Amino acid sequence: MTADGITSSEPEASDSLKTFGAVLKALREEAALTQEEFAPRVQYSVHYIAKIEQGKRFPPKGLPVRAGMVLGPVAKRVLEAAARSLTKGAGLASWFRRWALIEETAISLYAYECRAIPGLLQPESYARALSERRLPPLTEAQIELQVTARMERQRLLSERENTAFCFIIEESVLERRAGGAAVTRTVIEHLLEQGARRNVEIQIMPTLQEDHAGAEGLMYLAETPDNQWLGYSEGQLSSNVIAAPTDVSILLQRYGKLRSQAHSHEATVSLLERLRGAL
């Protein structure tokens, strides 16, 4: 299991995604359009439209409007109604959904990761590389569902501009080059891009750090709208939402220390640029 909502067991399918895809396909076929004819008219690739119709991709917000311009106003209203019924947790492991719901409304989100790039910061190529290497192996459909869920979660960074996001990532995670050099370059460029947001702070923890407050492993923290702090932790085959004030206080103390031990924002940017140049 990972704090990114991926598990080695079979991910849960989404009936709502499949239904949306079936509705889109029926409306397209009713208009006597092939995917190859329809896709350029709504300004998406044929591959992307095919994945949406198969229930393997979360449809973009603008699709009902664009489709309506091609298929008519009735089709637009039908697709908008179908979009409202979509399950936001589609593709997320059932045990992770409680934390995903907490993320949705949090006013502060903190993460310390020592195993992988946090899910909210993973570009698609990196998320796909992790899923493709999962054991036991996943089917292509399962991989698509998980990657779709990961990309959908990331809308929080752009939609929740008043939420303070803070990420501390071990330098060794980047040095591992999961997925290869090209994927790692994409990861670094994505971190630089997301770290430029006013509400996002990314710090890299140097590999050589004798005084380190993260010896107990990863931690995630969230502040709710009523200013209650909650924590989240994981092991290989377990996960836990932490609500006890005493335990959450311990995590906050550790996270505060980690922030002081990690590279500053400016030093992190310089390090990322050096790592990118070395690829």
Tab-separated table of C-alpha atoms in Angstrom:
chain	number	residue	atom	x	y	z
A	1	MET	CA	0.000	0.000	0.000
A	2	THR	CA	1.058	3.610	-0.456
A	3	ALA	CA	-0.181	6.958	0.725
A	4	ASP	CA	-0.915	7.698	-2.922
A	5	GLY	CA	-3.914	5.405	-2.912
A	6	ILE	CA	-2.334	2.484	-4.732
A	7	THR	CA	-2.386	-1.037	-3.403
A	8	SER	CA	-1.009	-4.302	-4.713
A	9	SER	CA	-4.479	-5.850	-4.627
A	10	GLU	CA	-7.019	-5.264	-7.387
A	11	PRO	CA	-8.233	-1.642	-7.540
A	12	GLU	CA	-11.927	-0.993	-7.368
A	13	ALA	CA	-13.662	-0.259	-10.653
A	14	SER	CA	-16.059	2.640	-11.044
A	15	ASP	CA	-19.548	1.996	-12.371
A	16	SER	CA	-20.075	5.741	-12.726
A	17	LEU	CA	-17.046	6.110	-15.006
A	18	LYS	CA	-18.225	3.179	-17.118
A	19	THR	CA	-21.712	4.682	-17.306
A	20	PHE	CA	-20.396	8.070	-18.425
A	21	GLY	CA	-18.295	6.364	-21.087
A	22	ALA	CA	-21.253	4.334	-22.325
A	23	VAL	CA	-23.436	7.458	-22.511
A	24	LEU	CA	-20.792	9.354	-24.477
A	25	LYS	CA	-20.361	6.445	-26.877
A	26	ALA	CA	-24.131	6.119	-27.429
A	27	LEU	CA	-24.493	9.851	-28.138
A	28	ARG	CA	-21.534	9.792	-30.521
A	29	GLU	CA	-22.851	6.771	-32.397
A	30	GLU	CA	-26.333	8.312	-32.550
A	31	ALA	CA	-24.717	11.217	-34.400
A	32	ALA	CA	-23.118	8.690	-36.779
A	33	LEU	CA	-19.592	9.767	-35.835
A	34	THR	CA	-16.598	7.506	-35.387
A	35	GLN	CA	-14.082	8.175	-32.618
A	36	GLU	CA	-11.668	9.359	-35.303
A	37	GLU	CA	-14.247	11.900	-36.521
A	38	PHE	CA	-15.471	12.958	-33.084
A	39	ALA	CA	-12.130	13.400	-31.264
A	40	PRO	CA	-10.689	16.309	-33.302
A	41	ARG	CA	-14.027	18.125	-33.167
A	42	VAL	CA	-13.922	18.181	-29.346
A	43	GLN	CA	-10.153	18.857	-29.368
A	44	TYR	CA	-9.035	15.650	-27.650
A	45	SER	CA	-7.027	12.746	-29.030
A	46	VAL	CA	-8.711	9.613	-30.369
A	47	HIS	CA	-6.840	7.584	-27.734
A	48	TYR	CA	-8.167	9.839	-24.937
A	49	ILE	CA	-11.777	9.610	-26.150
A	50	ALA	CA	-11.453	5.822	-26.427
A	51	LYS	CA	-10.238	5.579	-22.822
A	52	ILE	CA	-13.108	7.766	-21.593
A	53	GLU	CA	-15.672	5.644	-23.428
A	54	GLN	CA	-14.123	2.521	-21.875
A	55	GLY	CA	-14.497	4.017	-18.386
A	56	LYS	CA	-10.705	4.121	-17.918
A	57	ARG	CA	-10.177	7.879	-17.867
A	58	PHE	CA	-11.853	10.617	-15.863
A	59	PRO	CA	-13.499	12.984	-18.387
A	60	PRO	CA	-12.176	16.571	-18.373
A	61	LYS	CA	-14.532	19.288	-17.172
A	62	GLY	CA	-14.806	20.872	-20.589
A	63	LEU	CA	-15.915	17.724	-22.402
A	64	PRO	CA	-19.726	18.137	-22.013
A	65	VAL	CA	-19.573	21.679	-23.415
A	66	ARG	CA	-17.322	20.711	-26.329
A	67	ALA	CA	-19.400	17.613	-27.035
A	68	GLY	CA	-22.554	19.719	-26.965
A	69	MET	CA	-21.175	21.908	-29.746
A	70	VAL	CA	-20.817	18.770	-31.875
A	71	LEU	CA	-23.717	16.594	-30.695
A	72	GLY	CA	-26.260	19.257	-29.763
A	73	PRO	CA	-27.679	20.883	-26.588
A	74	VAL	CA	-29.545	17.761	-25.441
A	75	ALA	CA	-26.317	15.746	-25.490
A	76	LYS	CA	-24.627	18.508	-23.502
A	77	ARG	CA	-27.276	18.341	-20.760
A	78	VAL	CA	-27.136	14.531	-20.670
A	79	LEU	CA	-23.343	14.501	-20.332
A	80	GLU	CA	-23.413	17.203	-17.652
A	81	ALA	CA	-25.883	15.122	-15.653
A	82	ALA	CA	-23.732	12.012	-16.097
A	83	ALA	CA	-20.627	13.950	-15.023
A	84	ARG	CA	-22.330	15.025	-11.781
A	85	SER	CA	-22.800	11.373	-10.830
A	86	LEU	CA	-19.149	10.432	-11.249
A	87	THR	CA	-17.481	8.822	-8.252
A	88	LYS	CA	-14.514	10.961	-7.238
A	89	GLY	CA	-12.876	8.004	-5.528
A	90	ALA	CA	-12.859	5.848	-8.634
A	91	GLY	CA	-9.621	3.904	-8.859
A	92	LEU	CA	-8.555	4.659	-5.290
A	93	ALA	CA	-8.025	1.779	-2.908
A	94	SER	CA	-10.942	1.446	-0.492
A	95	TRP	CA	-8.692	1.802	2.542
A	96	PHE	CA	-7.311	5.128	1.232
A	97	ARG	CA	-10.631	6.817	0.516
A	98	ARG	CA	-11.113	8.131	4.061
A	99	TRP	CA	-7.863	10.103	3.808
A	100	ALA	CA	-8.727	11.213	0.263
A	101	LEU	CA	-11.955	12.729	1.616
A	102	ILE	CA	-9.982	14.526	4.330
A	103	GLU	CA	-7.684	15.939	1.648
A	104	GLU	CA	-10.690	17.329	-0.238
A	105	THR	CA	-11.547	19.883	2.473
A	106	ALA	CA	-8.222	20.381	4.269
A	107	ILE	CA	-6.920	23.927	4.688
A	108	SER	CA	-3.359	22.663	5.247
A	109	LEU	CA	-1.787	19.491	3.872
A	110	TYR	CA	1.694	18.343	4.860
A	111	ALA	CA	3.577	15.315	3.559
A	112	TYR	CA	6.927	13.716	4.259
A	113	GLU	CA	7.885	10.969	1.800
A	114	CYS	CA	10.897	8.685	1.898
A	115	ARG	CA	9.725	6.056	-0.625
A	116	ALA	CA	8.244	7.787	-3.671
A	117	ILE	CA	7.159	11.190	-4.981
A	118	PRO	CA	3.898	12.136	-3.172
A	119	GLY	CA	0.843	11.271	-5.252
A	120	LEU	CA	-0.289	14.897	-5.514
A	121	LEU	CA	3.017	15.730	-7.230
A	122	GLN	CA	3.433	12.777	-9.582
A	123	PRO	CA	3.390	13.453	-13.339
A	124	GLU	CA	1.484	10.838	-15.312
A	125	SER	CA	4.596	9.081	-16.645
A	126	TYR	CA	5.902	8.532	-13.105
A	127	ALA	CA	2.526	7.329	-11.765
A	128	ARG	CA	2.292	4.919	-14.681
A	129	ALA	CA	5.839	3.641	-14.127
A	130	LEU	CA	5.049	2.835	-10.484
A	131	SER	CA	1.807	1.061	-11.393
A	132	GLU	CA	3.488	-0.966	-14.143
A	133	ARG	CA	6.047	-2.245	-11.639
A	134	ARG	CA	3.509	-3.140	-8.939
A	135	LEU	CA	3.567	-6.665	-7.525
A	136	PRO	CA	1.502	-8.738	-7.951
A	137	PRO	CA	1.265	-7.410	-11.532
A	138	LEU	CA	-1.780	-5.341	-12.499
A	139	THR	CA	-3.797	-5.626	-15.693
A	140	GLU	CA	-3.714	-2.784	-18.204
A	141	ALA	CA	-7.240	-1.782	-17.145
A	142	GLN	CA	-6.210	-1.646	-13.483
A	143	ILE	CA	-3.187	0.482	-14.317
A	144	GLU	CA	-5.324	2.914	-16.317
A	145	LEU	CA	-7.820	3.195	-13.462
A	146	GLN	CA	-5.121	3.925	-10.904
A	147	VAL	CA	-3.349	6.497	-13.061
A	148	THR	CA	-6.672	8.203	-13.769
A	149	ALA	CA	-7.439	8.399	-10.050
A	150	ARG	CA	-4.002	9.865	-9.368
A	151	MET	CA	-4.380	12.580	-11.984
A	152	GLU	CA	-7.879	13.428	-10.746
A	153	ARG	CA	-6.643	13.939	-7.172
A	154	GLN	CA	-4.088	16.461	-8.349
A	155	ARG	CA	-6.768	19.000	-9.205
A	156	LEU	CA	-6.573	19.933	-5.484
A	157	LEU	CA	-3.366	21.875	-6.147
A	158	SER	CA	-5.057	24.168	-8.657
A	159	GLU	CA	-8.599	24.260	-7.271
A	160	ARG	CA	-7.793	24.803	-3.579
A	161	GLU	CA	-5.723	27.957	-3.812
A	162	ASN	CA	-6.336	28.781	-0.139
A	163	THR	CA	-4.946	25.430	1.026
A	164	ALA	CA	-1.316	25.437	2.152
A	165	PHE	CA	0.547	22.446	0.730
A	166	CYS	CA	3.945	21.459	2.088
A	167	PHE	CA	5.960	18.497	0.796
A	168	ILE	CA	9.263	17.176	2.132
A	169	ILE	CA	10.838	14.567	-0.151
A	170	GLU	CA	14.002	12.573	0.420
A	171	GLU	CA	16.693	13.301	-2.164
A	172	SER	CA	17.222	9.543	-2.511
A	173	VAL	CA	13.728	9.232	-4.029
A	174	LEU	CA	14.933	11.251	-7.028
A	175	GLU	CA	18.306	9.544	-7.158
A	176	ARG	CA	16.513	6.199	-7.525
A	177	ARG	CA	15.305	7.311	-10.991
A	178	ALA	CA	12.136	5.210	-10.913
A	179	GLY	CA	10.966	4.725	-14.492
A	180	GLY	CA	14.302	5.780	-15.953
A	181	ALA	CA	16.164	9.017	-16.649
A	182	ALA	CA	13.494	10.498	-18.943
A	183	VAL	CA	10.745	9.965	-16.374
A	184	THR	CA	12.962	11.402	-13.628
A	185	ARG	CA	13.578	14.518	-15.727
A	186	THR	CA	9.808	14.913	-16.118
A	187	VAL	CA	9.396	14.509	-12.345
A	188	ILE	CA	11.973	17.205	-11.624
A	189	GLU	CA	10.430	19.629	-14.110
A	190	HIS	CA	7.002	18.944	-12.600
A	191	LEU	CA	8.305	19.604	-9.072
A	192	LEU	CA	9.814	22.906	-10.206
A	193	GLU	CA	6.535	23.885	-11.866
A	194	GLN	CA	4.308	22.948	-8.924
A	195	GLY	CA	6.712	24.446	-6.403
A	196	ALA	CA	6.286	27.816	-8.119
A	197	ARG	CA	2.648	27.975	-6.956
A	198	ARG	CA	2.050	30.453	-4.125
A	199	ASN	CA	0.355	27.823	-1.964
A	200	VAL	CA	2.828	24.986	-2.559
A	201	GLU	CA	6.137	24.540	-0.748
A	202	ILE	CA	8.478	21.719	-1.749
A	203	GLN	CA	11.629	20.916	0.229
A	204	ILE	CA	14.199	18.237	-0.539
A	205	MET	CA	15.774	16.414	2.410
A	206	PRO	CA	19.498	15.861	1.753
A	207	THR	CA	20.639	12.268	1.740
A	208	LEU	CA	23.527	13.160	4.048
A	209	GLN	CA	21.691	14.411	7.132
A	210	GLU	CA	22.959	13.191	10.491
A	211	ASP	CA	20.197	14.922	12.481
A	212	HIS	CA	16.992	13.514	10.961
A	213	ALA	CA	13.521	13.565	12.564
A	214	GLY	CA	11.952	11.188	10.035
A	215	ALA	CA	13.528	7.934	11.156
A	216	GLU	CA	10.090	6.432	11.879
A	217	GLY	CA	9.048	6.762	8.238
A	218	LEU	CA	6.594	8.711	6.122
A	219	MET	CA	3.901	10.947	7.570
A	220	TYR	CA	0.968	12.925	6.239
A	221	LEU	CA	-0.868	15.667	8.150
A	222	ALA	CA	-4.046	17.601	7.391
A	223	GLU	CA	-5.735	20.557	9.067
A	224	THR	CA	-9.530	20.471	8.782
A	225	PRO	CA	-11.710	23.582	8.263
A	226	ASP	CA	-12.444	23.605	12.011
A	227	ASN	CA	-8.674	23.641	12.691
A	228	GLN	CA	-8.411	20.043	13.861
A	229	TRP	CA	-5.226	18.261	12.829
A	230	LEU	CA	-5.256	14.648	11.622
A	231	GLY	CA	-2.404	12.359	10.692
A	232	TYR	CA	-1.935	9.451	8.336
A	233	SER	CA	0.703	6.724	8.286
A	234	GLU	CA	1.361	3.463	6.444
A	235	GLY	CA	3.360	0.302	6.487
A	236	GLN	CA	3.731	-2.402	3.854
A	237	LEU	CA	0.302	-3.902	4.548
A	238	SER	CA	-1.365	-1.429	6.881
A	239	SER	CA	-2.624	2.146	7.001
A	240	ASN	CA	-3.936	4.343	9.785
A	241	VAL	CA	-5.713	7.700	10.128
A	242	ILE	CA	-4.502	9.259	13.372
A	243	ALA	CA	-6.905	11.468	15.318
A	244	ALA	CA	-5.737	11.256	18.951
A	245	PRO	CA	-4.491	14.779	19.837
A	246	THR	CA	-1.426	13.471	21.672
A	247	ASP	CA	-0.337	11.340	18.711
A	248	VAL	CA	-1.025	14.099	16.179
A	249	SER	CA	1.002	16.508	18.342
A	250	ILE	CA	3.973	14.136	18.105
A	251	LEU	CA	3.704	14.072	14.311
A	252	LEU	CA	3.477	17.866	14.144
A	253	GLN	CA	6.600	18.195	16.286
A	254	ARG	CA	8.479	15.789	14.045
A	255	TYR	CA	7.274	17.500	10.889
A	256	GLY	CA	8.322	20.894	12.181
A	257	LYS	CA	11.796	19.540	12.852
A	258	LEU	CA	11.944	17.973	9.381
A	259	ARG	CA	11.144	21.340	7.784
A	260	SER	CA	14.099	22.905	9.582
A	261	GLN	CA	16.402	20.042	8.518
A	262	ALA	CA	15.443	19.964	4.832
A	263	HIS	CA	16.775	22.298	2.161
A	264	SER	CA	15.077	25.698	1.959
A	265	HIS	CA	12.852	26.509	-1.011
A	266	GLU	CA	15.675	28.336	-2.776
A	267	ALA	CA	18.192	25.558	-2.085
A	268	THR	CA	15.655	22.967	-3.241
A	269	VAL	CA	15.184	24.754	-6.570
A	270	SER	CA	18.941	24.885	-7.079
A	271	LEU	CA	19.305	21.202	-6.216
A	272	LEU	CA	16.514	20.176	-8.579
A	273	GLU	CA	18.077	22.162	-11.392
A	274	ARG	CA	21.446	20.490	-10.765
A	275	LEU	CA	19.857	17.034	-10.695
A	276	ARG	CA	18.039	17.781	-13.952
A	277	GLY	CA	21.281	18.919	-15.558
A	278	ALA	CA	23.004	15.686	-14.549
A	279	LEU	CA	20.460	13.476	-16.361
